Tab-separated table of C-alpha atoms in Angstrom:
chain	number	residue	atom	x	y	z
D	1	UNK	CA	0.000	0.000	0.000
D	2	UNK	CA	1.024	3.599	-0.636
D	3	UNK	CA	0.339	6.029	2.188
D	4	UNK	CA	1.068	9.684	2.693
D	5	UNK	CA	3.039	11.077	5.638
D	6	UNK	CA	2.870	14.438	7.356
D	7	UNK	CA	6.378	15.996	7.305
D	8	UNK	CA	5.533	18.001	10.429
D	9	UNK	CA	4.981	14.899	12.555
D	10	UNK	CA	6.517	12.109	10.513
D	11	UNK	CA	3.284	10.183	11.016
D	12	UNK	CA	0.967	8.683	8.360
D	13	UNK	CA	-1.845	10.929	7.184
D	14	UNK	CA	-4.268	8.013	7.350
D	15	UNK	CA	-4.793	7.842	3.598
D	16	UNK	CA	-3.778	4.563	1.960
D	17	UNK	CA	-3.877	3.685	-1.727
D	18	UNK	CA	-3.120	0.339	-3.362
D	19	UNK	CA	-0.003	0.017	-5.491
D	20	UNK	CA	-0.793	-0.411	-9.162
D	21	UNK	CA	0.093	-3.881	-10.412
D	22	UNK	CA	1.211	-4.699	-13.919
D	23	UNK	CA	-2.336	-5.389	-15.069
D	24	UNK	CA	-3.356	-1.981	-13.743
D	25	UNK	CA	-0.572	-0.265	-15.675
D	26	UNK	CA	-1.531	-2.150	-18.823
D	27	UNK	CA	-5.163	-1.116	-18.381
D	28	UNK	CA	-4.296	2.555	-17.817
D	29	UNK	CA	-2.022	2.683	-20.872
D	30	UNK	CA	-4.505	0.814	-23.057
D	31	UNK	CA	-7.325	3.145	-22.049
D	32	UNK	CA	-5.167	6.222	-22.674
D	33	UNK	CA	-4.081	4.865	-26.047
D	34	UNK	CA	-7.701	4.327	-27.091
D	35	UNK	CA	-8.813	7.769	-25.901
D	36	UNK	CA	-5.811	9.307	-27.607
D	37	UNK	CA	-6.981	8.293	-31.064
D	38	UNK	CA	-9.725	10.919	-31.041
D	39	UNK	CA	-7.706	13.456	-29.029
D	40	UNK	CA	-4.833	13.379	-31.504
D	41	UNK	CA	-7.175	14.448	-34.275
D	42	UNK	CA	-9.001	17.098	-32.253
D	43	UNK	CA	-8.472	20.579	-33.733
D	44	UNK	CA	-6.145	22.861	-31.813
D	45	UNK	CA	-8.943	25.288	-30.942
D	46	UNK	CA	-10.966	22.531	-29.287
D	47	UNK	CA	-7.928	21.257	-27.397
D	48	UNK	CA	-7.252	24.811	-26.250
D	49	UNK	CA	-10.758	25.138	-24.833
D	50	UNK	CA	-10.302	21.865	-22.944
D	51	UNK	CA	-7.022	23.087	-21.452
D	52	UNK	CA	-8.731	26.268	-20.301
D	53	UNK	CA	-11.506	24.211	-18.736
D	54	UNK	CA	-8.871	22.224	-16.824
D	55	UNK	CA	-7.388	25.493	-15.575
D	56	UNK	CA	-10.818	26.722	-14.471
D	57	UNK	CA	-11.515	23.510	-12.567
D	58	UNK	CA	-8.141	23.563	-10.805
D	59	UNK	CA	-8.797	27.118	-9.687
D	60	UNK	CA	-12.372	26.387	-8.632
D	61	UNK	CA	-11.347	23.437	-6.465
D	62	UNK	CA	-8.315	25.010	-4.832
D	63	UNK	CA	-10.068	24.871	-1.438
D	64	UNK	CA	-10.072	21.070	-1.669
D	65	UNK	CA	-6.638	20.696	-3.209
D	66	UNK	CA	-4.324	22.775	-1.055
D	67	UNK	CA	-5.335	21.407	2.400
D	68	UNK	CA	-4.767	17.829	1.262
D	69	UNK	CA	-1.424	18.764	-0.293
D	70	UNK	CA	-0.444	20.552	2.920
D	71	UNK	CA	-1.100	17.415	4.957
D	72	UNK	CA	1.252	15.476	2.696
D	73	UNK	CA	3.952	18.102	2.088
D	74	UNK	CA	3.769	20.732	4.883
D	75	UNK	CA	4.423	23.396	2.245
D	76	UNK	CA	1.768	25.710	3.645
D	77	UNK	CA	-1.288	27.473	2.286
D	78	UNK	CA	0.437	30.417	0.606
D	79	UNK	CA	2.938	28.273	-1.304
D	80	UNK	CA	0.345	25.680	-2.317
D	81	UNK	CA	-2.277	28.177	-3.430
D	82	UNK	CA	0.384	29.827	-5.526
D	83	UNK	CA	1.379	26.504	-7.005
D	84	UNK	CA	-2.214	25.671	-7.946
D	85	UNK	CA	-2.373	29.039	-9.655
D	86	UNK	CA	0.837	28.267	-11.501
D	87	UNK	CA	-0.528	24.916	-12.625
D	88	UNK	CA	-3.736	26.496	-13.873
D	89	UNK	CA	-1.651	29.142	-15.604
D	90	UNK	CA	0.368	26.469	-17.405
D	91	UNK	CA	-2.777	24.952	-18.900
D	92	UNK	CA	-3.987	28.387	-20.017
D	93	UNK	CA	-0.546	29.178	-21.398
D	94	UNK	CA	-0.446	26.053	-23.556
D	95	UNK	CA	-3.915	26.886	-24.824
D	96	UNK	CA	-2.322	30.088	-26.190
D	97	UNK	CA	0.600	28.135	-27.614
D	98	UNK	CA	-1.523	25.785	-29.698
D	99	UNK	CA	-3.910	28.545	-30.786
D	100	UNK	CA	-0.921	30.456	-32.154
D	101	UNK	CA	-0.014	27.425	-34.271
D	102	UNK	CA	3.681	28.219	-34.574
D	103	UNK	CA	4.528	25.161	-32.472
D	104	UNK	CA	3.614	22.951	-35.472
D	105	UNK	CA	6.423	24.475	-37.592
D	106	UNK	CA	4.405	24.269	-40.804
D	107	UNK	CA	6.665	24.365	-43.892
D	108	UNK	CA	5.552	24.339	-47.523
D	109	UNK	CA	7.927	23.877	-50.441
D	110	UNK	CA	6.021	24.039	-53.729
D	111	UNK	CA	7.013	21.889	-56.667
D	112	UNK	CA	9.343	23.309	-59.283
D	113	UNK	CA	9.685	21.239	-62.475
D	114	UNK	CA	12.272	23.644	-63.921
D	115	UNK	CA	14.958	22.513	-61.508
D	116	UNK	CA	17.391	19.656	-62.166
D	117	UNK	CA	16.344	17.309	-60.808
D	118	UNK	CA	12.738	18.532	-60.564
D	119	UNK	CA	11.648	19.472	-57.070
D	120	UNK	CA	8.507	17.773	-55.749
D	121	UNK	CA	5.890	19.449	-53.580
D	122	UNK	CA	6.945	18.753	-49.964
D	123	UNK	CA	5.136	19.922	-46.852
D	124	UNK	CA	6.289	19.309	-43.301
D	125	UNK	CA	4.889	19.848	-39.821
D	126	UNK	CA	5.191	18.519	-36.300
D	127	UNK	CA	2.543	16.016	-35.276
D	128	UNK	CA	1.770	14.434	-31.863
D	129	UNK	CA	3.780	11.342	-31.059
D	130	UNK	CA	1.965	8.064	-31.525
D	131	UNK	CA	1.201	6.150	-28.370
D	132	UNK	CA	1.132	7.407	-24.790
D	133	UNK	CA	3.381	9.841	-22.917
D	134	UNK	CA	4.578	8.549	-19.539
D	135	UNK	CA	5.231	11.191	-16.862
D	136	UNK	CA	7.002	10.701	-13.528
D	137	UNK	CA	5.873	13.230	-10.910
D	138	UNK	CA	8.347	15.309	-8.925
D	139	UNK	CA	8.527	15.300	-5.134
D	140	UNK	CA	9.039	19.014	-4.572
D	141	UNK	CA	6.079	20.424	-6.535
D	142	UNK	CA	2.883	18.476	-5.776
D	143	UNK	CA	1.017	20.439	-8.457
D	144	UNK	CA	3.282	22.352	-10.858
D	145	UNK	CA	5.622	19.421	-11.646
D	146	UNK	CA	3.234	16.616	-10.845
D	147	UNK	CA	-0.167	15.482	-12.126
D	148	UNK	CA	-1.096	19.076	-13.017
D	149	UNK	CA	2.429	19.912	-14.122
D	150	UNK	CA	3.990	21.238	-17.270
D	151	UNK	CA	4.735	17.786	-18.692
D	152	UNK	CA	1.063	16.843	-18.527
D	153	UNK	CA	-0.169	20.217	-19.787
D	154	UNK	CA	2.239	20.316	-22.723
D	155	UNK	CA	1.633	16.680	-23.691
D	156	UNK	CA	-2.142	17.115	-23.686
D	157	UNK	CA	-1.702	20.338	-25.656
D	158	UNK	CA	0.374	18.473	-28.232
D	159	UNK	CA	-2.463	15.979	-28.685
D	160	UNK	CA	-0.986	13.102	-26.670
D	161	UNK	CA	-2.688	11.015	-23.968
D	162	UNK	CA	-0.769	10.737	-20.693
D	163	UNK	CA	-0.234	8.221	-17.906
D	164	UNK	CA	1.363	9.659	-14.761
D	165	UNK	CA	3.328	7.731	-12.184
D	166	UNK	CA	2.351	9.486	-8.939
D	167	UNK	CA	5.039	10.490	-6.473
D	168	UNK	CA	4.749	8.549	-3.186
D	169	UNK	CA	5.240	11.769	-1.227
D	170	UNK	CA	1.786	13.080	-2.130
D	171	UNK	CA	-0.406	10.175	-3.308
D	172	UNK	CA	-3.710	11.602	-2.120
D	173	UNK	CA	-3.009	14.961	-3.743
D	174	UNK	CA	-2.176	13.146	-6.975
D	175	UNK	CA	-5.472	11.249	-6.933
D	176	UNK	CA	-7.565	14.336	-6.257
D	177	UNK	CA	-5.711	16.385	-8.874
D	178	UNK	CA	-6.249	13.671	-11.479
D	179	UNK	CA	-9.958	13.632	-10.649
D	180	UNK	CA	-10.193	17.405	-11.114
D	181	UNK	CA	-8.366	17.332	-14.466
D	182	UNK	CA	-10.368	14.383	-15.788
D	183	UNK	CA	-13.619	16.219	-15.107
D	184	UNK	CA	-12.697	18.704	-17.856
D	185	UNK	CA	-11.360	16.217	-20.417
D	186	UNK	CA	-13.539	14.795	-23.201
D	187	UNK	CA	-12.495	11.354	-21.967
D	188	UNK	CA	-11.262	10.630	-18.449
D	189	UNK	CA	-8.992	7.959	-19.941
D	190	UNK	CA	-6.793	10.641	-21.516
D	191	UNK	CA	-5.100	10.953	-18.120
D	192	UNK	CA	-4.097	7.752	-16.371
D	193	UNK	CA	-2.548	7.553	-12.892
D	194	UNK	CA	-0.534	4.733	-11.361
D	195	UNK	CA	1.123	4.283	-7.958
D	196	UNK	CA	4.185	2.424	-6.717
D	197	UNK	CA	7.808	1.908	-7.741
D	198	UNK	CA	7.100	-1.187	-9.809
D	199	UNK	CA	4.357	0.614	-11.703
D	200	UNK	CA	6.940	3.152	-12.840
D	201	UNK	CA	9.174	0.384	-14.158
D	202	UNK	CA	6.304	-1.161	-16.122
D	203	UNK	CA	5.275	2.239	-17.438
D	204	UNK	CA	8.753	3.073	-18.738
D	205	UNK	CA	8.987	-0.277	-20.520
D	206	UNK	CA	5.428	-0.422	-21.833
D	207	UNK	CA	5.398	-0.908	-25.632
D	208	UNK	CA	2.610	1.675	-26.092
D	209	UNK	CA	4.544	4.413	-24.284
D	210	UNK	CA	6.318	6.567	-26.872
D	211	UNK	CA	8.167	9.060	-24.623
D	212	UNK	CA	8.848	9.610	-20.927
D	213	UNK	CA	9.188	12.820	-18.942
D	214	UNK	CA	10.797	12.960	-15.487
D	215	UNK	CA	11.794	15.549	-12.903
D	216	UNK	CA	13.933	14.254	-10.054
D	217	UNK	CA	17.369	13.133	-8.976
D	218	UNK	CA	20.293	11.965	-11.081
D	219	UNK	CA	20.087	8.385	-9.673
D	220	UNK	CA	16.355	8.340	-10.382
D	221	UNK	CA	16.897	9.556	-13.923
D	222	UNK	CA	19.614	6.992	-14.545
D	223	UNK	CA	17.330	4.248	-13.264
D	224	UNK	CA	14.550	5.247	-15.663
D	225	UNK	CA	16.992	5.500	-18.560
D	226	UNK	CA	18.209	1.970	-17.754
D	227	UNK	CA	14.612	0.716	-17.905
D	228	UNK	CA	14.074	2.421	-21.246
D	229	UNK	CA	17.301	0.886	-22.557
D	230	UNK	CA	15.762	-2.553	-21.943
D	231	UNK	CA	13.032	-1.846	-24.470
D	232	UNK	CA	13.340	-3.515	-27.884
D	233	UNK	CA	12.443	-0.170	-29.480
D	234	UNK	CA	14.107	2.989	-28.122
D	235	UNK	CA	12.022	6.000	-27.062
D	236	UNK	CA	13.094	9.494	-25.993
D	237	UNK	CA	13.604	10.210	-22.300
D	238	UNK	CA	13.238	13.828	-21.229
D	239	UNK	CA	14.712	14.068	-17.746
D	240	UNK	CA	15.375	17.163	-15.634
D	241	UNK	CA	17.822	15.993	-12.986
D	242	UNK	CA	20.450	17.430	-10.611
D	243	UNK	CA	21.877	20.938	-10.661
D	244	UNK	CA	24.120	23.066	-8.426
D	245	UNK	CA	23.304	26.352	-10.238
D	246	UNK	CA	26.566	28.275	-9.773
D	247	UNK	CA	26.396	31.934	-8.791
D	248	UNK	CA	29.310	34.272	-9.521
D	249	UNK	CA	29.551	37.430	-7.422
D	250	UNK	CA	31.957	39.812	-9.143
D	251	UNK	CA	33.811	42.631	-7.352
D	252	UNK	CA	31.493	45.306	-8.776
D	253	UNK	CA	28.333	43.585	-7.468
D	254	UNK	CA	25.987	45.622	-5.311
D	255	UNK	CA	26.444	44.484	-1.728
D	256	UNK	CA	23.167	45.870	-0.351
D	257	UNK	CA	20.677	43.047	0.064
D	258	UNK	CA	22.951	40.539	-1.650
D	259	UNK	CA	23.397	38.198	1.306
D	260	UNK	CA	19.734	38.364	2.273
D	261	UNK	CA	18.695	37.542	-1.280
D	262	UNK	CA	21.040	34.576	-1.309
D	263	UNK	CA	19.755	33.204	1.993
D	264	UNK	CA	16.137	33.582	0.884
D	265	UNK	CA	16.835	31.721	-2.349
D	266	UNK	CA	18.845	29.040	-0.564
D	267	UNK	CA	16.159	28.245	2.008
D	268	UNK	CA	13.069	28.663	-0.179
D	269	UNK	CA	10.999	25.520	0.207
D	270	UNK	CA	13.699	24.156	2.519
D	271	UNK	CA	16.090	24.255	-0.434
D	272	UNK	CA	14.062	21.663	-2.310
D	273	UNK	CA	14.214	23.469	-5.648
D	274	UNK	CA	16.088	22.186	-8.686
D	275	UNK	CA	17.309	25.780	-9.134
D	276	UNK	CA	18.656	26.118	-5.596
D	277	UNK	CA	21.930	28.153	-5.551
D	278	UNK	CA	24.221	25.393	-4.315
D	279	UNK	CA	27.515	26.995	-5.280
D	280	UNK	CA	28.690	30.613	-5.005
D	281	UNK	CA	31.982	32.107	-6.200
D	282	UNK	CA	32.587	35.349	-4.338
D	283	UNK	CA	35.269	37.759	-3.131
D	284	UNK	CA	36.342	37.221	0.449
D	285	UNK	CA	34.694	40.427	1.647
D	286	UNK	CA	31.164	39.057	1.164
D	287	UNK	CA	31.669	35.857	3.152
D	288	UNK	CA	30.823	37.396	6.525
D	289	UNK	CA	27.546	38.852	5.231
D	290	UNK	CA	26.535	35.537	3.693
D	291	UNK	CA	27.324	33.713	6.934
D	292	UNK	CA	25.237	36.113	8.985
D	293	UNK	CA	22.290	35.801	6.623
D	294	UNK	CA	22.316	32.000	6.698
D	295	UNK	CA	22.788	31.941	10.482
D	296	UNK	CA	19.637	34.028	10.791
D	297	UNK	CA	17.628	31.704	8.547
D	298	UNK	CA	15.266	28.956	9.661
D	299	UNK	CA	14.756	25.618	7.960
D	300	UNK	CA	11.444	23.895	7.342
D	301	UNK	CA	10.448	20.245	7.086
D	302	UNK	CA	11.763	18.282	4.126
D	303	UNK	CA	9.148	16.566	2.020
D	304	UNK	CA	10.006	13.038	3.119
D	305	UNK	CA	12.278	11.159	5.468
D	306	UNK	CA	14.160	9.865	2.456
D	307	UNK	CA	14.883	13.392	1.186
D	308	UNK	CA	15.867	14.467	4.711
D	309	UNK	CA	18.263	11.519	4.971
D	310	UNK	CA	19.711	12.390	1.573
D	311	UNK	CA	20.312	15.944	2.726
D	312	UNK	CA	22.005	14.720	5.903
D	313	UNK	CA	24.298	12.485	3.845
D	314	UNK	CA	25.085	15.353	1.498
D	315	UNK	CA	26.032	17.619	4.380
D	316	UNK	CA	28.283	14.895	5.800
D	317	UNK	CA	29.972	14.617	2.401
D	318	UNK	CA	30.816	18.333	2.599
D	319	UNK	CA	32.305	18.050	6.094
D	320	UNK	CA	35.834	18.282	4.678
D	321	UNK	CA	35.073	21.933	3.932
D	322	UNK	CA	34.905	24.714	6.506
D	323	UNK	CA	31.444	25.055	8.024
D	324	UNK	CA	30.734	28.755	7.753
D	325	UNK	CA	27.215	29.028	9.150
D	326	UNK	CA	24.283	26.972	10.409
D	327	UNK	CA	20.711	28.188	10.508
D	328	UNK	CA	17.910	27.073	12.804
D	329	UNK	CA	16.138	23.799	12.086
D	330	UNK	CA	12.658	25.106	12.677
D	331	UNK	CA	9.694	22.965	13.665
D	332	UNK	CA	8.728	19.618	12.243
D	333	UNK	CA	9.865	16.010	12.426
D	334	UNK	CA	11.745	16.293	9.139
D	335	UNK	CA	12.992	19.870	9.550
D	336	UNK	CA	16.674	20.467	8.802
D	337	UNK	CA	19.243	23.172	9.454
D	338	UNK	CA	20.431	25.347	6.575
D	339	UNK	CA	24.184	24.968	6.122
D	340	UNK	CA	26.795	27.155	4.468
D	341	UNK	CA	30.291	25.874	3.791
D	342	UNK	CA	33.328	27.664	2.424
D	343	UNK	CA	36.654	26.952	0.774
D	344	UNK	CA	39.092	28.789	-1.454
D	345	UNK	CA	39.223	28.433	-5.231
D	346	UNK	CA	42.385	26.319	-5.373
D	347	UNK	CA	41.129	23.857	-2.744
D	348	UNK	CA	37.769	23.655	-4.470
D	349	UNK	CA	39.381	22.915	-7.837
D	350	UNK	CA	41.516	20.185	-6.292
D	351	UNK	CA	38.404	18.363	-5.050
D	352	UNK	CA	36.420	18.479	-8.285
D	353	UNK	CA	34.160	16.920	-9.378
D	354	UNK	CA	32.993	15.320	-6.105
D	355	UNK	CA	32.846	18.550	-4.101
D	356	UNK	CA	30.412	20.086	-6.609
D	357	UNK	CA	27.813	17.321	-6.539
D	358	UNK	CA	24.293	18.477	-5.735
D	359	UNK	CA	23.250	18.384	-2.079
D	360	UNK	CA	19.462	18.617	-2.372
D	361	UNK	CA	18.295	20.936	0.362
D	362	UNK	CA	19.269	24.243	2.025
D	363	UNK	CA	23.044	23.953	1.787
D	364	UNK	CA	25.573	25.796	-0.332
D	365	UNK	CA	29.302	26.336	-0.737
D	366	UNK	CA	30.930	29.768	-0.961
D	367	UNK	CA	34.150	29.494	-2.949
D	368	UNK	CA	36.360	32.539	-2.399
D	369	UNK	CA	38.621	33.914	-5.112
D	370	UNK	CA	41.066	36.804	-5.423
D	371	UNK	CA	41.301	37.327	-9.181
D	372	UNK	CA	38.387	37.136	-11.641
D	373	UNK	CA	40.841	35.837	-14.250
D	374	UNK	CA	41.136	32.603	-12.248
D	375	UNK	CA	37.397	31.806	-12.523
D	376	UNK	CA	36.888	30.667	-16.152
D	377	UNK	CA	39.213	27.681	-15.863
D	378	UNK	CA	37.422	26.381	-12.770
D	379	UNK	CA	33.935	27.159	-14.060
D	380	UNK	CA	34.734	25.164	-17.194
D	381	UNK	CA	35.250	22.052	-15.062
D	382	UNK	CA	31.804	22.171	-13.484
D	383	UNK	CA	29.154	19.733	-14.605
D	384	UNK	CA	26.109	21.102	-16.396
D	385	UNK	CA	23.473	23.090	-14.508
D	386	UNK	CA	20.021	24.430	-15.170
D	387	UNK	CA	21.133	27.966	-14.331
D	388	UNK	CA	24.183	30.147	-13.847
D	389	UNK	CA	23.965	33.575	-12.221
D	390	UNK	CA	26.191	36.641	-12.331
D	391	UNK	CA	26.024	39.540	-9.885
D	392	UNK	CA	27.805	42.622	-11.183
D	393	UNK	CA	27.234	46.246	-12.116
D	394	UNK	CA	29.820	46.299	-14.894
D	395	UNK	CA	28.970	44.117	-17.935
D	396	UNK	CA	32.559	44.396	-19.177
D	397	UNK	CA	33.748	42.751	-15.971
D	398	UNK	CA	31.504	39.739	-16.696
D	399	UNK	CA	32.366	39.453	-20.394
D	400	UNK	CA	35.192	36.894	-19.909
D	401	UNK	CA	32.734	34.544	-18.153
D	402	UNK	CA	29.972	34.571	-20.751
D	403	UNK	CA	31.284	31.828	-22.999
D	404	UNK	CA	32.056	29.360	-20.216
D	405	UNK	CA	28.748	30.006	-18.439
D	406	UNK	CA	26.845	29.549	-21.701
D	407	UNK	CA	28.422	26.118	-22.025
D	408	UNK	CA	27.689	25.333	-18.374
D	409	UNK	CA	24.012	26.207	-17.984
D	410	UNK	CA	20.745	26.479	-19.871
D	411	UNK	CA	19.573	29.761	-18.308
D	412	UNK	CA	21.800	32.723	-17.416
D	413	UNK	CA	20.571	35.098	-14.697
D	414	UNK	CA	21.846	38.658	-14.219
D	415	UNK	CA	21.656	40.240	-10.748
D	416	UNK	CA	18.920	37.921	-9.569
D	417	UNK	CA	18.493	34.492	-8.034
D	418	UNK	CA	17.739	31.287	-9.924
D	419	UNK	CA	14.862	29.972	-7.815
D	420	UNK	CA	11.575	30.494	-9.605
D	421	UNK	CA	11.033	29.567	-13.255
D	422	UNK	CA	8.593	31.690	-15.248
D	423	UNK	CA	6.290	29.917	-17.714
D	424	UNK	CA	6.943	32.038	-20.801
D	425	UNK	CA	7.538	31.711	-24.513
D	426	UNK	CA	11.295	32.239	-24.151
D	427	UNK	CA	11.962	30.214	-20.993
D	428	UNK	CA	14.494	27.386	-21.119
D	429	UNK	CA	14.546	25.011	-18.161
D	430	UNK	CA	17.215	22.530	-19.082
D	431	UNK	CA	20.957	22.368	-19.475
D	432	UNK	CA	23.952	20.128	-20.065
D	433	UNK	CA	24.157	16.769	-18.307
D	434	UNK	CA	23.449	16.060	-15.479
D	435	UNK	CA	20.911	18.866	-15.241
D	436	UNK	CA	18.979	17.381	-18.149
D	437	UNK	CA	19.146	14.391	-20.477
D	438	UNK	CA	18.455	16.350	-23.679
D	439	UNK	CA	18.647	19.879	-25.037
D	440	UNK	CA	14.881	20.344	-24.657
D	441	UNK	CA	13.185	22.449	-21.990
D	442	UNK	CA	10.595	21.226	-19.500
D	443	UNK	CA	9.137	24.719	-18.923
D	444	UNK	CA	7.864	27.295	-21.400
D	445	UNK	CA	6.267	27.188	-24.832
D	446	UNK	CA	8.874	25.022	-26.519
D	447	UNK	CA	8.379	22.250	-23.939
D	448	UNK	CA	5.617	21.028	-26.257
D	449	UNK	CA	8.261	20.029	-28.824
D	450	UNK	CA	9.170	16.999	-26.707
D	451	UNK	CA	5.877	15.320	-27.566
D	452	UNK	CA	5.920	16.071	-31.307
D	453	UNK	CA	7.577	14.453	-34.319
D	454	UNK	CA	7.920	15.689	-37.918
D	455	UNK	CA	5.941	14.305	-40.826
D	456	UNK	CA	6.622	15.311	-44.445
D	457	UNK	CA	3.974	14.997	-47.162
D	458	UNK	CA	5.353	14.705	-50.701
D	459	UNK	CA	2.973	15.415	-53.617
D	460	UNK	CA	0.116	14.689	-51.221
D	461	UNK	CA	-3.488	15.364	-52.317
D	462	UNK	CA	-4.591	18.766	-51.033
D	463	UNK	CA	-7.805	17.401	-49.566
D	464	UNK	CA	-5.823	14.958	-47.402
D	465	UNK	CA	-3.337	17.497	-46.058
D	466	UNK	CA	-3.600	18.761	-42.479
D	467	UNK	CA	-5.140	22.209	-42.405
D	468	UNK	CA	-1.849	23.658	-41.157
D	469	UNK	CA	-0.237	22.682	-44.498
D	470	UNK	CA	-2.953	23.793	-46.889
D	471	UNK	CA	-2.200	26.716	-49.205
D	472	UNK	CA	-5.348	28.502	-48.041
D	473	UNK	CA	-4.097	28.300	-44.423
D	474	UNK	CA	-7.620	28.171	-42.940
D	475	UNK	CA	-6.247	28.187	-39.381
D	476	UNK	CA	-4.065	31.233	-39.948
D	477	UNK	CA	-0.976	29.546	-38.494
D	478	UNK	CA	2.577	30.680	-39.274
D	479	UNK	CA	3.829	28.948	-42.429
D	480	UNK	CA	7.243	28.991	-44.070
D	481	UNK	CA	6.334	29.010	-47.752
D	482	UNK	CA	9.174	28.443	-50.229
D	483	UNK	CA	11.620	29.631	-47.595
D	484	UNK	CA	9.723	32.745	-46.523
D	485	UNK	CA	7.968	32.909	-43.154
D	486	UNK	CA	4.403	34.110	-43.547
D	487	UNK	CA	1.042	33.977	-41.824
């Protein structure tokens, strides 16, 4: 049985759900596959209206959703209400994306018999993947990266049915969220939900699953990839994994509020963000301020005993460094103390790569340096991250770091903090390994591309072409016609 636990007390919430056996996974995938036949052919405008209905229902039932999520995560009303709003916003956002039509990348090359050899009429666009999309929920966002998360919203927007493997940290929340979403879908079978570790293994290997999305740890991502590798036919795996998100504080950086901003970002959600600033390169004169800010901070309960134990192990791994500051643990059975460690640049470089492994939770390392010129060589040795941040007032001072940081991270932040990922057209939430398994993003408009594949139609009868590829362009989508982008 799967049961939720209250992170404040460490005790079961009283809700128990059966683990999904192999037959249950097969049934969920088969039902989603069947429902997906009609959904895949549903016009974008109709899909958009369904996504908006999902958003409306999530918002309308927030009073039921957040209290249950709070019992299972202890994240609190303000955070959880905000997360429900974010989830609803993602569904509305992807309604805009598919209405716009640019996501389909419609291309028309008309025939030209005068060329040698003659050029045929070829038309290309992105179509929804065949089969079912499998999604593995994240622990740290019970709504926005879970059953109501961006993977689900973007896959449904693309025209794909989905089966979600619920996270054991919030099983009841997952069930209720799935019920709310299904109430707005034309077929409840478009969204399947399974529970239990074994169900995830069967889902990843299921022959009708055509792609898998995952947000979680590097070991978890490697385990799923290993399962996918066992399949006779390969499928894409879109994983968003570990990240230390380096921050570089340059000598010209504004000192006012810098340490407080760092501590707030570090301890947000008890540090359980994939964009947590786990590594800071800074001049020696900021170390004292950072230490004071972290010492004044208070931790909150981790989401599970397993995550708490992982944090404790990570902190022990960093014990060879100098412990600079320790915050208060706060209340709750699984509450932890924020930790700040420090070392100098040469010592840090000598301990790479192990010293720079992610420690999931409210801990970070301040690496002190004396000369900015020494940074690029060390930054180049870091593993890939979702973000890299620069604090400076002089762009010229940061110029030597741009190239190496661009190779290191998928999103570059200027005079801000990496926690918080906006759902926008331009957002990229991905990066080099191990922060992600591919070059795709899991947040923002282009996240939909993960669930699409190109189809080219050569000399195809006009009446059989998708509307996006017809010369009359009845949907008014962007088309690249004979090399020229038009609408």
